[in-house]
Coordinates of C-alpha atoms in Angstrom, one line a residue:
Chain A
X1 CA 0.0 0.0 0.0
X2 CA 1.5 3.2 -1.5
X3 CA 1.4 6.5 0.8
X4 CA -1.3 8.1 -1.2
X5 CA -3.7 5.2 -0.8
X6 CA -3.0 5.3 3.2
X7 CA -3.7 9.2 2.9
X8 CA -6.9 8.4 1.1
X9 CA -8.0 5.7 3.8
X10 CA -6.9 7.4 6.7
X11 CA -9.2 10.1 5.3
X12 CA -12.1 8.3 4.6
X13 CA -11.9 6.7 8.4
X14 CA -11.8 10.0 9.8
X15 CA -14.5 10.9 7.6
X16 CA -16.7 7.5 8.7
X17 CA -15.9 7.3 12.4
X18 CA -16.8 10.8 13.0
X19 CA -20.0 11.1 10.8
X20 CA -18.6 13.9 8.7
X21 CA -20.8 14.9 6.3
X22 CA -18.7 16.1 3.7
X23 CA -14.5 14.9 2.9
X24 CA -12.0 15.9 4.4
X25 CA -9.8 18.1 1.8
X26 CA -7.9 20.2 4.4
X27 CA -5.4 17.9 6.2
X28 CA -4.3 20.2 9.1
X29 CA -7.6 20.4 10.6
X30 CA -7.7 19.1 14.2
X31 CA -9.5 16.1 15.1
X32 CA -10.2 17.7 18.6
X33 CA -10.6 21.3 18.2
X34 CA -11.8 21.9 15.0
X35 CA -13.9 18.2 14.6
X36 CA -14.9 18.0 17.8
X37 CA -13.2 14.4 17.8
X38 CA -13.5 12.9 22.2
X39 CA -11.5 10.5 23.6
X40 CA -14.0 7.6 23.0
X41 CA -14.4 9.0 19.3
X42 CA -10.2 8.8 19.0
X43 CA -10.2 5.2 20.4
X44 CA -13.0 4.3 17.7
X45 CA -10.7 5.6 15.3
X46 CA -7.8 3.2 16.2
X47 CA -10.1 0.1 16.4
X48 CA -11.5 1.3 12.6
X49 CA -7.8 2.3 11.5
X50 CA -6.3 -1.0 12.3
X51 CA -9.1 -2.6 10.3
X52 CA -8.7 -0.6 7.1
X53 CA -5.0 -0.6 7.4
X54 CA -2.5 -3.4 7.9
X55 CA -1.1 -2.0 11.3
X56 CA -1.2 -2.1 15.1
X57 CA -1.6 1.3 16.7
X58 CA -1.0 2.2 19.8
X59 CA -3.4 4.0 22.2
X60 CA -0.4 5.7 23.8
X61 CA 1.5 7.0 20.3
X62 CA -2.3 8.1 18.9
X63 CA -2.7 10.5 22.4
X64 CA 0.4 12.6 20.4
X65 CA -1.6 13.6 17.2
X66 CA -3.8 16.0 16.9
X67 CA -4.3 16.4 12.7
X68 CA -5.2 14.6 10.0
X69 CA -1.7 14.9 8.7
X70 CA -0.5 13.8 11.9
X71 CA -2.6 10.5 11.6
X72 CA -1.4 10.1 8.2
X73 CA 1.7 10.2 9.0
X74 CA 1.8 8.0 11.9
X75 CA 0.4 5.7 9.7
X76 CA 2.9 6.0 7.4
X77 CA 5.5 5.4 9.7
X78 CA 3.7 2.0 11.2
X79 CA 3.2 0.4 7.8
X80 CA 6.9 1.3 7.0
X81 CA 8.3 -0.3 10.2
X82 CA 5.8 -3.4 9.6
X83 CA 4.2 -2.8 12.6
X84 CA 1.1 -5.1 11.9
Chain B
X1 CA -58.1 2.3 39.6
X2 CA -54.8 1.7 37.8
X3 CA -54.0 1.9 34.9
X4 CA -54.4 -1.4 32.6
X5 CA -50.6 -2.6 31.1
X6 CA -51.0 -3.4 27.0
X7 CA -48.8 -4.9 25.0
X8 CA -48.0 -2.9 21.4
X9 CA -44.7 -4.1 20.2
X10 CA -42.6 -7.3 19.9
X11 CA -39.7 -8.3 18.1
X12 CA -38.0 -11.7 18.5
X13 CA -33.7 -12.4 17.3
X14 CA -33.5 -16.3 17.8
X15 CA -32.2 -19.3 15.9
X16 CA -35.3 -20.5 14.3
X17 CA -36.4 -17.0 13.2
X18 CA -34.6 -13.4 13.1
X19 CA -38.3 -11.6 12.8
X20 CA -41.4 -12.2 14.7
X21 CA -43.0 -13.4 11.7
X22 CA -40.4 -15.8 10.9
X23 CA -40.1 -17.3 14.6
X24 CA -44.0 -17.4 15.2
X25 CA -44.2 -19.6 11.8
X26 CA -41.1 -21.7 12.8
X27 CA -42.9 -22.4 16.4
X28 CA -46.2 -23.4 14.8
X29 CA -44.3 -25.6 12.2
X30 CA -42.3 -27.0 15.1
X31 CA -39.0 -27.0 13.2
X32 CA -35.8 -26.2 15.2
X33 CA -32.4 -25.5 14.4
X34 CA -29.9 -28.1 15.7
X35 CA -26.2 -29.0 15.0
X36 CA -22.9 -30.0 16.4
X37 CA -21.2 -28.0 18.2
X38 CA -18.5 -25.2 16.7
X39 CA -15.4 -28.2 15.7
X40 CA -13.0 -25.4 17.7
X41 CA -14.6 -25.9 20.9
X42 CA -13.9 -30.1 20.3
X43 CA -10.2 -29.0 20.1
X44 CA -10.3 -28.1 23.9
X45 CA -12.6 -30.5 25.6
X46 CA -14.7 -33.5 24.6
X47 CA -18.6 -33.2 25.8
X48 CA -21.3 -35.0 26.9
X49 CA -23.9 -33.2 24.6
X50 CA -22.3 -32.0 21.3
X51 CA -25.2 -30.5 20.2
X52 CA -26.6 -26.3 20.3
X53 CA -28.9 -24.4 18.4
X54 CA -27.3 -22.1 16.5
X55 CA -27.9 -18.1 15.6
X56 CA -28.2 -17.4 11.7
X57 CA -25.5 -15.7 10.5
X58 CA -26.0 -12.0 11.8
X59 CA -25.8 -9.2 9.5
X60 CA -25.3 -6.2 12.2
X61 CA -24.5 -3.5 9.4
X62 CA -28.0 -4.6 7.4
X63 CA -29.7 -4.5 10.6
X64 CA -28.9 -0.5 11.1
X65 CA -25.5 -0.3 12.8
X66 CA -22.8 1.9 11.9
X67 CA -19.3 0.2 12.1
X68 CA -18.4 2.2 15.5
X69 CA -21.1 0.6 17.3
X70 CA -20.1 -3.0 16.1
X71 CA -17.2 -2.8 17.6
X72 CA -18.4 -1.4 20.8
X73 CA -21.0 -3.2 21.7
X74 CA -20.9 -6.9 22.6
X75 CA -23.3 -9.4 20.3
X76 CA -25.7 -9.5 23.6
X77 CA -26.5 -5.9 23.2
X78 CA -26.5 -5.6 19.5
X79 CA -29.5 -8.7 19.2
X80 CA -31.0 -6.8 22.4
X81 CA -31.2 -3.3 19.9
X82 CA -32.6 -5.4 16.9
X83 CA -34.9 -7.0 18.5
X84 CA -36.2 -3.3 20.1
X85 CA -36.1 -2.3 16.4
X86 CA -38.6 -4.2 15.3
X87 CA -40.5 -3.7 18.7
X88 CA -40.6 0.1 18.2
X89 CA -41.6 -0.1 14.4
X90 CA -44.5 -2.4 15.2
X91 CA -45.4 -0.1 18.4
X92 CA -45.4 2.8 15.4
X93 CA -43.4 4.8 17.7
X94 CA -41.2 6.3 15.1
X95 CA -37.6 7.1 15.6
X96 CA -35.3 10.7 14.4
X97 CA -31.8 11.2 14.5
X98 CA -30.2 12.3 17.4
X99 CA -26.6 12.1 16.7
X100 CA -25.4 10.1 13.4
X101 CA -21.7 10.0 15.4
X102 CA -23.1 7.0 17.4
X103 CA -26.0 6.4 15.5
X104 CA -28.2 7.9 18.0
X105 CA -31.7 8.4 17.8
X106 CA -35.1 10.2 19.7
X107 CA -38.2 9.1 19.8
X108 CA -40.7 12.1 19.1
X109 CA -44.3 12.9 20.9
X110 CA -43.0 11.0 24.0
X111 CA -42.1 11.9 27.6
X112 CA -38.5 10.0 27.7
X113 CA -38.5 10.8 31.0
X114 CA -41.6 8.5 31.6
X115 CA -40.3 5.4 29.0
X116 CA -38.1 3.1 31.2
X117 CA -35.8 -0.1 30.0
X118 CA -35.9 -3.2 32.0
X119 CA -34.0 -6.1 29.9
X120 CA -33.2 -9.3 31.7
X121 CA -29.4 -10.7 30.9
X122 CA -27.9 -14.0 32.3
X123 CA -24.2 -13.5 31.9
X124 CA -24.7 -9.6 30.1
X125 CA -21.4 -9.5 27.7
X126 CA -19.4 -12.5 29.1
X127 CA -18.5 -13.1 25.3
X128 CA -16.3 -9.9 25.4
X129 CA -14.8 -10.5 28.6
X130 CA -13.6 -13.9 27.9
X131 CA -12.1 -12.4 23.9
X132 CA -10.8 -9.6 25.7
X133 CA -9.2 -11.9 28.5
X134 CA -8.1 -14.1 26.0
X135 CA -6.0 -11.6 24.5
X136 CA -4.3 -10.5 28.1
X137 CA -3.2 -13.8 29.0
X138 CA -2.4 -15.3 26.0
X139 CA -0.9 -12.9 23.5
X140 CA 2.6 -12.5 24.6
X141 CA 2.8 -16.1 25.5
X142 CA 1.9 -17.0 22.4
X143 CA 4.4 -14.3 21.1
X144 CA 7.3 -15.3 22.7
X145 CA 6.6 -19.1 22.3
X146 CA 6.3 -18.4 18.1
X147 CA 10.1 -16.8 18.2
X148 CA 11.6 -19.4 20.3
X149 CA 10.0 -22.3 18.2
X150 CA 10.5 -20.5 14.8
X151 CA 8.5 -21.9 11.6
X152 CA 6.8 -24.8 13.0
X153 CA 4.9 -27.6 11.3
X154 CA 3.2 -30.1 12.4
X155 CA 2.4 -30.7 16.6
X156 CA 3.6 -27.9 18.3
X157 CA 1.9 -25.6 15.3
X158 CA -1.0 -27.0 16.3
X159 CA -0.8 -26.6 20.0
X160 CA 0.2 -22.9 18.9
X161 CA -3.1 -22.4 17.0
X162 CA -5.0 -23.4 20.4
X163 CA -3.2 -20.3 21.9
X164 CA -6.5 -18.2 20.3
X165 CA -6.7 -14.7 20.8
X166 CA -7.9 -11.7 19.3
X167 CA -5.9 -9.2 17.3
X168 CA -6.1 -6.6 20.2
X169 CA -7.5 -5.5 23.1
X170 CA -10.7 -3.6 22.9
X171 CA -10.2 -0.3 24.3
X172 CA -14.1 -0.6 25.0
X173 CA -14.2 -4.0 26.8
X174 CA -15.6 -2.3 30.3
X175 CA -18.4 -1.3 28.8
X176 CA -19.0 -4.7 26.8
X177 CA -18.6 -7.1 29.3
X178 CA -20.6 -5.5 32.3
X179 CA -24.2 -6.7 32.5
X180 CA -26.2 -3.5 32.4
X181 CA -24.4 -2.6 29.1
X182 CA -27.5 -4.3 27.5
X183 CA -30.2 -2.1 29.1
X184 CA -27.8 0.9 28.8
X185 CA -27.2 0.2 25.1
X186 CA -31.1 0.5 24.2
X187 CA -31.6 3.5 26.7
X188 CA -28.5 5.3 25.0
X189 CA -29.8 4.3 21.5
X190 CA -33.3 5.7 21.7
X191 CA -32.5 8.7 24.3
X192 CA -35.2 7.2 27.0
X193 CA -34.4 9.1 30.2
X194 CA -36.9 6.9 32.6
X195 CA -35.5 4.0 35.0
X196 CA -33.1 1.7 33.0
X197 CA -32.8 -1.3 34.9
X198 CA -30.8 -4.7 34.5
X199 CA -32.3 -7.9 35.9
X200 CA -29.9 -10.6 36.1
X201 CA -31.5 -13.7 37.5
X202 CA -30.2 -15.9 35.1
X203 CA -33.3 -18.5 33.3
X204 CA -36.2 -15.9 34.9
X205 CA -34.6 -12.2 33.6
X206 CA -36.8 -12.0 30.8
X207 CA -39.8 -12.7 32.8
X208 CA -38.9 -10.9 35.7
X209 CA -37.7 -7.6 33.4
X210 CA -41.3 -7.7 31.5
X211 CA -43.0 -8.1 35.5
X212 CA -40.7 -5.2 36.8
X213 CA -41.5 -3.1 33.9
X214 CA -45.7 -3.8 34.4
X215 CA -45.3 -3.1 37.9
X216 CA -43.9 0.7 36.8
X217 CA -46.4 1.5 34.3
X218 CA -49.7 -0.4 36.2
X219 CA -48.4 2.3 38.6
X220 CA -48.7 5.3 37.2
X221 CA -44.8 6.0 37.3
X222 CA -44.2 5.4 33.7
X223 CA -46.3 5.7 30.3
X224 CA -43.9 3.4 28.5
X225 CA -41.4 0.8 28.8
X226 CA -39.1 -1.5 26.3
X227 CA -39.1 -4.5 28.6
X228 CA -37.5 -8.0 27.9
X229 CA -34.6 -10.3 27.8
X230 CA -30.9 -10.8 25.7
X231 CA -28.5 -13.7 26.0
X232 CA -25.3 -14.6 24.0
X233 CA -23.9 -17.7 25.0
X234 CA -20.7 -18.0 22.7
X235 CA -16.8 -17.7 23.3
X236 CA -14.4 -19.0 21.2
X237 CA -13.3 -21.6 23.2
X238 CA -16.5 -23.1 23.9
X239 CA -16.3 -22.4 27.7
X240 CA -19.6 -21.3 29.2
X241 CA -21.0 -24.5 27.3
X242 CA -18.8 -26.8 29.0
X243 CA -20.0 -24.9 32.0
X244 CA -23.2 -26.3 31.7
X245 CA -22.0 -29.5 30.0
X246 CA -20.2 -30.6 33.3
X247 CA -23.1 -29.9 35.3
X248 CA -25.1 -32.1 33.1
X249 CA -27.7 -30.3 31.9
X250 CA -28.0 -30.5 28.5
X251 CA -29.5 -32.5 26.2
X252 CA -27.9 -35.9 25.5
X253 CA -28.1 -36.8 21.3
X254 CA -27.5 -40.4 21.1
X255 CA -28.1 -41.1 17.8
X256 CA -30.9 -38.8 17.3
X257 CA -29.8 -34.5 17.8
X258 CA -32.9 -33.9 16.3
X259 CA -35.6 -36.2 19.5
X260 CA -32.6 -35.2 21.9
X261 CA -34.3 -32.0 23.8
X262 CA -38.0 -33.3 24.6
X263 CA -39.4 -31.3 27.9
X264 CA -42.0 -33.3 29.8
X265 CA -40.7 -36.7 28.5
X266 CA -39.4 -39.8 30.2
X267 CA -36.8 -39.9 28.0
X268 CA -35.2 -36.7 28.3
X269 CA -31.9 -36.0 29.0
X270 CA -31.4 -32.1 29.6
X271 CA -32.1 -29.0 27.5
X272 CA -30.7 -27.8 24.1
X273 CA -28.0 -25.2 24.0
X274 CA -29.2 -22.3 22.4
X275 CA -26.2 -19.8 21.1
X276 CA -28.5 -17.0 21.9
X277 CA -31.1 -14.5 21.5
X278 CA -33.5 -11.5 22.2
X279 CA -37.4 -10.9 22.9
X280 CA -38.1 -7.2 23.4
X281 CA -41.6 -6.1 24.2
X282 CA -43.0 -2.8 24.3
X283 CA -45.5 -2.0 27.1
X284 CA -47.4 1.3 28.0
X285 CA -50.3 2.5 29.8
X286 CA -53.7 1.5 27.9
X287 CA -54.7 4.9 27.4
X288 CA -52.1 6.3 25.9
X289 CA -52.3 3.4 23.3
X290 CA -55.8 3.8 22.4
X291 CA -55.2 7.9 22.5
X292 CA -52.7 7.6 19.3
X293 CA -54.4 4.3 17.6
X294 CA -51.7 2.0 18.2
X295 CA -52.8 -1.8 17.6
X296 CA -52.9 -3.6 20.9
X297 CA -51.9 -7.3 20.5
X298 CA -52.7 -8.4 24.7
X299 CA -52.7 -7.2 27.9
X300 CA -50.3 -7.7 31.1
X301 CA -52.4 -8.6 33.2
X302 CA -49.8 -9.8 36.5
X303 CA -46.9 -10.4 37.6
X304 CA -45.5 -12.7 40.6
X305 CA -42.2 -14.0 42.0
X306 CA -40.9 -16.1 44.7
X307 CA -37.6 -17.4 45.9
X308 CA -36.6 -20.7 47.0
X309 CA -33.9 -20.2 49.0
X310 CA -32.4 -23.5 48.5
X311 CA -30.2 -24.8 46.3
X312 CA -27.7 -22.9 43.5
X313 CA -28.5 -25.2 40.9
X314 CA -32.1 -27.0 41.4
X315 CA -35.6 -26.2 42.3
X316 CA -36.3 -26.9 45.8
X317 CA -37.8 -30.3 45.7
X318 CA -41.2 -29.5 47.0
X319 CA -42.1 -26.9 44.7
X320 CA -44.1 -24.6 46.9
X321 CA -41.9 -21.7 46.3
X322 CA -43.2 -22.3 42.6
X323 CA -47.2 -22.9 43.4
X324 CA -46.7 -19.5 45.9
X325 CA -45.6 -17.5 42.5
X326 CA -48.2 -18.8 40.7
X327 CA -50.4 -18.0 43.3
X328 CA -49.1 -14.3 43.9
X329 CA -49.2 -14.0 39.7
X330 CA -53.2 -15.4 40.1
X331 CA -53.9 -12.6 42.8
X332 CA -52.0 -9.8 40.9
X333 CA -54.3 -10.2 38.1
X334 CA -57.2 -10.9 40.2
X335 CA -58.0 -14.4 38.7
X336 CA -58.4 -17.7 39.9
X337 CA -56.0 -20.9 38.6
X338 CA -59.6 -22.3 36.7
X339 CA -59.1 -19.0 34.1
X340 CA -55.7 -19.8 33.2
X341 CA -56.5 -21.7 29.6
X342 CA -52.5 -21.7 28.6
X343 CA -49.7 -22.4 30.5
X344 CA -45.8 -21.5 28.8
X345 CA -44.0 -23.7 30.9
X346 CA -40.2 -23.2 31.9
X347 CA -39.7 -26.8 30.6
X348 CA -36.0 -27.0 30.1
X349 CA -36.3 -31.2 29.4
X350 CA -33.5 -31.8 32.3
X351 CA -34.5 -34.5 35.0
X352 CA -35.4 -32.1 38.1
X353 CA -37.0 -29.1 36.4
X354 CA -39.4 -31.2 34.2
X355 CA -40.5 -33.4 37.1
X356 CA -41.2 -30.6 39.6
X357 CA -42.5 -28.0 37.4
X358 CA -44.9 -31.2 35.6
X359 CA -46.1 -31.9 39.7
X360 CA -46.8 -28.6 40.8
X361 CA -48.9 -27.8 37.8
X362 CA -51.4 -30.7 37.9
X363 CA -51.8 -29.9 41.6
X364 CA -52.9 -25.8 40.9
X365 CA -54.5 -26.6 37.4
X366 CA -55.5 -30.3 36.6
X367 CA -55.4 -31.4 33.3
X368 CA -57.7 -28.4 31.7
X369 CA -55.3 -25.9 30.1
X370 CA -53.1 -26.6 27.5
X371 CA -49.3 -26.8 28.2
X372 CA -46.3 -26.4 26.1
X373 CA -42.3 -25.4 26.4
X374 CA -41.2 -23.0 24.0
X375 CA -37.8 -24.8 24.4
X376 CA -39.1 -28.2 22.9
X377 CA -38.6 -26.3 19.8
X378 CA -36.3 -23.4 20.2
X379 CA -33.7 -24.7 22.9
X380 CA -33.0 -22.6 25.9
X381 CA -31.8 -19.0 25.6
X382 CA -31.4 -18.4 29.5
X383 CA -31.7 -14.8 30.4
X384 CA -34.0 -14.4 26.6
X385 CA -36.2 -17.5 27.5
X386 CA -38.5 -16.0 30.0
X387 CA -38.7 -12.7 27.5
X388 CA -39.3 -15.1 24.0
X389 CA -41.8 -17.3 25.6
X390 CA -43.6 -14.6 27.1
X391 CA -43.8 -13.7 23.4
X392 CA -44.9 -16.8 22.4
X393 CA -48.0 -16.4 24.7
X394 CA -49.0 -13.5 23.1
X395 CA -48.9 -14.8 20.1
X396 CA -50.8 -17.4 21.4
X397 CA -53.4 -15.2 22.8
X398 CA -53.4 -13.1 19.2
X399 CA -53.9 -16.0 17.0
X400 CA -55.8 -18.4 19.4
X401 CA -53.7 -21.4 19.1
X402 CA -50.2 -22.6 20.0
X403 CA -47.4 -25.0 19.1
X404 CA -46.8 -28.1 19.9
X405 CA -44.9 -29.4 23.0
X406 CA -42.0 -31.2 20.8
X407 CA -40.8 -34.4 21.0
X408 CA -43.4 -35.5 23.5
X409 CA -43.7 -39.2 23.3
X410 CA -43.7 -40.3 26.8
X411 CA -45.1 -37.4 29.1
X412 CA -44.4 -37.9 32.4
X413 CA -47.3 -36.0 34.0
X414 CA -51.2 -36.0 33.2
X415 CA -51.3 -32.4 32.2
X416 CA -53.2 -31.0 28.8
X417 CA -49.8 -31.1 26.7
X418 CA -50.6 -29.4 22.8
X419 CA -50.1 -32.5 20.4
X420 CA -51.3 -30.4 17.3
X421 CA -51.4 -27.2 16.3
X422 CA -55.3 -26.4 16.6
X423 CA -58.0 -23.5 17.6
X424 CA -58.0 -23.3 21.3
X425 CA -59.9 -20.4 23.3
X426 CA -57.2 -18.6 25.1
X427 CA -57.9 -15.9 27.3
X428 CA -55.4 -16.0 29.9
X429 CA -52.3 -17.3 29.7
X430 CA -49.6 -18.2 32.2
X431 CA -45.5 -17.7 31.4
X432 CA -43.3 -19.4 33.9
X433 CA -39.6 -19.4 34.4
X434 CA -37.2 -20.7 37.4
X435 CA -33.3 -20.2 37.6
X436 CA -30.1 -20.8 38.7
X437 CA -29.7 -19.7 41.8
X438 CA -33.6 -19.9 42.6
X439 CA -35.4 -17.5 41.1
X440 CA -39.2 -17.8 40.3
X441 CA -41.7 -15.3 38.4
X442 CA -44.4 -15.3 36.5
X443 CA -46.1 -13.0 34.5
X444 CA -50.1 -13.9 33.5
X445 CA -51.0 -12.5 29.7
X446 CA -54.3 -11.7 28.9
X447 CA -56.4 -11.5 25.1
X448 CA -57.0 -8.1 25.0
X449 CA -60.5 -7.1 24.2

């Protein structure tokens, strides 16, 4: 899985999990602040990142991200260490 | 003068139908689903039965829920919500969106503050606690035992495979596991702001939830309630069925699964395994029913309970605690035993049960009503049993016959078992159910006219 297609899922989970009603298209936008995103909506994220994408996350490592670009790149970083 | 209690909603998730429809015509047909058990479960035990009754395949995403939800909510709450679904939709109380986040919803033209929960659970979400467990102790066992063996083949792969766990632990397995996650679940779902209460009396929840629920609206406290009972009796290692496998109470197959559960008969041998299951019922003051039209399909007409105080795993043997909740259940609805026309026995089919339950009832009611277990056909759903058969009566009371008692070749008692399906004149029926531990209740259904 190329990094664009992880960009594009990551996005789409974000978009799913948080009952967005429109994309995202802006990837600096804060899941917390500016999507309202709560703790038990950021651990439904993990559970519905690690079944679209082949990797483990941790609880602890996603408490350190705050953006959509963040995500993605955390992602990014799993699948290249094979964490899965 | 209180209040009559009227029944305007159902809605039934079992193994021999995922609709009301579909179970009702499955009861009358007296077709059941048996099979051997999951082959997993033979890896880590061998068992005296073998046999269950398995859910269909359950489609949670066609049945309304979002993804989130599926993962935080265990299968005993999910069947719990479906089954309320179709409750609601037949009740006509109509549902908007609250919030789509967690697929949320409001009911509108209601008092939620006066519409309670009361759902009955056995062992609530043991399923997730034993995945979730599973993961803790076994996943860095299992770990560290792959990189010392390496690529194995062969024996020790297989004794590797046994080391099952899931992929992670759920972040949301708290709020799974713990019992009153069921009536939560629904109270969350529909924004109901009343009482929301969790009855865990294992084999009598269902009855008991319906009974606590009748009591609330009969008295004025309450103009509706989604009342009721949920069960989901798999893990993946097959443990909770060897629980009751050891303590010999299920059903024996020989060399017949299909004549293996048979309630009331001399030649039963204990009761079929069920994998699980929901009866939701929605209840609410009479007036309120008539006042916006809603079709009323019977009346609550009482409710009674009794304990035995005696043993953890048998009725007490002289079955007085049982003829003293029948008689409460008789003076809460302010009849006498020769109204009763139909009784819904608790009729599990296991040696005790059976013979006690057959004894009191030809002492209170003779041979004149017509008897049947809901379980001959469907198996036993413990904490959903006592909601499903109450269920059953209704439908019984709606259509004016019943199913068979299944199986029955032998009976060991001279009461009025149903051989055939047939017109019978039902006015009041009786819905029994006993449990571990020695719980007794009784809830007494009335034709509503």
């Amino acid at each position: 899985m190329d990094n664009s297609e992880i960009r594009a899922r990551v996005r789409n989970v974000i978009q799913e999990t948080l009952a967005l009603k429109d994309p995202i298209e802006d990837d600096n936008v804060s899941l917390r602040v500016d999507l309202g995103a709560d703790s038990i909506d950021l651990a439904s994220l993990v559970l519905v990142l690690e079944e679209e994408l082949p990797v483990g996350i941790d609880e602890i490592g996603m408490e350190h991200v705050d953006t959509v670009q963040q995500i993605i790149d955390y992602v990014i970083e799993l699948a290249g260490k094979g964490n899965a | 003068m209180p209040d009559r209690v009227v029944i305007t909603g159902l809605g039934v998730i079992s193994s021999i139908g995922l609709d009301v429809q579909s179970f009702w015509r499955a009861c009358l047909d007296g077709c059941s689903e048996i099979a051997l058990i999951p082959e997993q479960w033979r890896k880590y035990s061998d068992y005296n039965s073998g046999i269950w009754s398995p859910l269909p395949e359950l489609d949670y995403k066609a049945l309304g829920f979002i993804r989130t939800e599926i993962m935080q909510r265990d299968p005993v709450s999910l069947i719990a919500m479906a089954a309320t679904e179709q409750a609601l939709d037949q009740a006509g109380l109509f549902r908007e969106e609250a919030n789509p986040r967690c697929n949320q919803y409001y009911i509108p033209g209601i008092d939620s503050n006066r519409f309670g929960v009361f759902v009955g659970t056995g062992i609530g979400g043991a399923n997730s606690f034993l995945d979730n467990q599973a993961f803790q102790m076994l996943s860095l066992t299992k770990s560290k035992l792959t990189g010392l063996l390496g690529e194995t083949t062969g024996e020790a792969r297989e004794l590797l495979d046994l080391l099952y766990h899931p992929r992670r632990l759920n972040p949301f397995v708290v709020s799974m596991l713990m019992p009153n996650a069921v009536s939560a679940t629904i109270g969350i779902k529909y924004s109901l702001h009343g009482p929301n209460r969790t009855i865990a009396q294992a084999c009598s929840s269902g009855t008991s939830a319906i009974g606590s629920a009748f009591r609330c609206i009969r008295s004025g406290d309450l103009d509706y309630a989604l009342c009721g009972g949920a069960e989901y009796l798999y893990d993946p290692y097959g443990g909770i069925y060897r629980g009751f496998d050891i303590a010999n109470t299920l059903a024996r197959p020989g060399n017949d699964p299909e004549t293996a559960n048979r309630p009331f008969c001399n030649k039963r041998s204990g009761f079929l395994y069920s994998e699980g299951g929901a009866g939701m019922l929605l209840i609410e003051r009479e007036c309120i029913a008539k006042s916006r039209n809603a079709e009323i399909l019977a009346e609550v007409a009482g409710f009674g309970e009794s304990f035995d105080a005696s043993s953890m795993m048998s009725n007490a043997g002289d079955g007085r605690q049982i003829e003293r909740m029948i008689e409460n259940a008789l003076g809460d609805a302010g009849i006498q035993s020769s109204d009763i026309d139909y009784i819904n026995t608790h009729g599990t089919g296991t040696q005790i049960n059976d013979d006690i339950e057959s004894r009191v009832l030809e002492g209170v009611f003779h041979d004149r009503p017509i008897v049947n277990s809901t379980k001959s056909i469907l198996g036993h759903t413990i904490g959903a049993s006592g909601a499903i058969e109450a269920i059953t009566s209704v439908l019984s009371l709606q259509h004016q016959t019943t199913h068979i008692c299944k199986n029955l070749d032998e009976p060991i008692a001279k009461l009025n078992f149903v051989k055939e399906v047939a017109p019978h004149n039902i006015t009041h029926a009786l819905s029994e159910s006993f449990a571990f531990g020695g719980h007794n209740s009784a809830l007494i259904l009335k034709r509503y006219e």
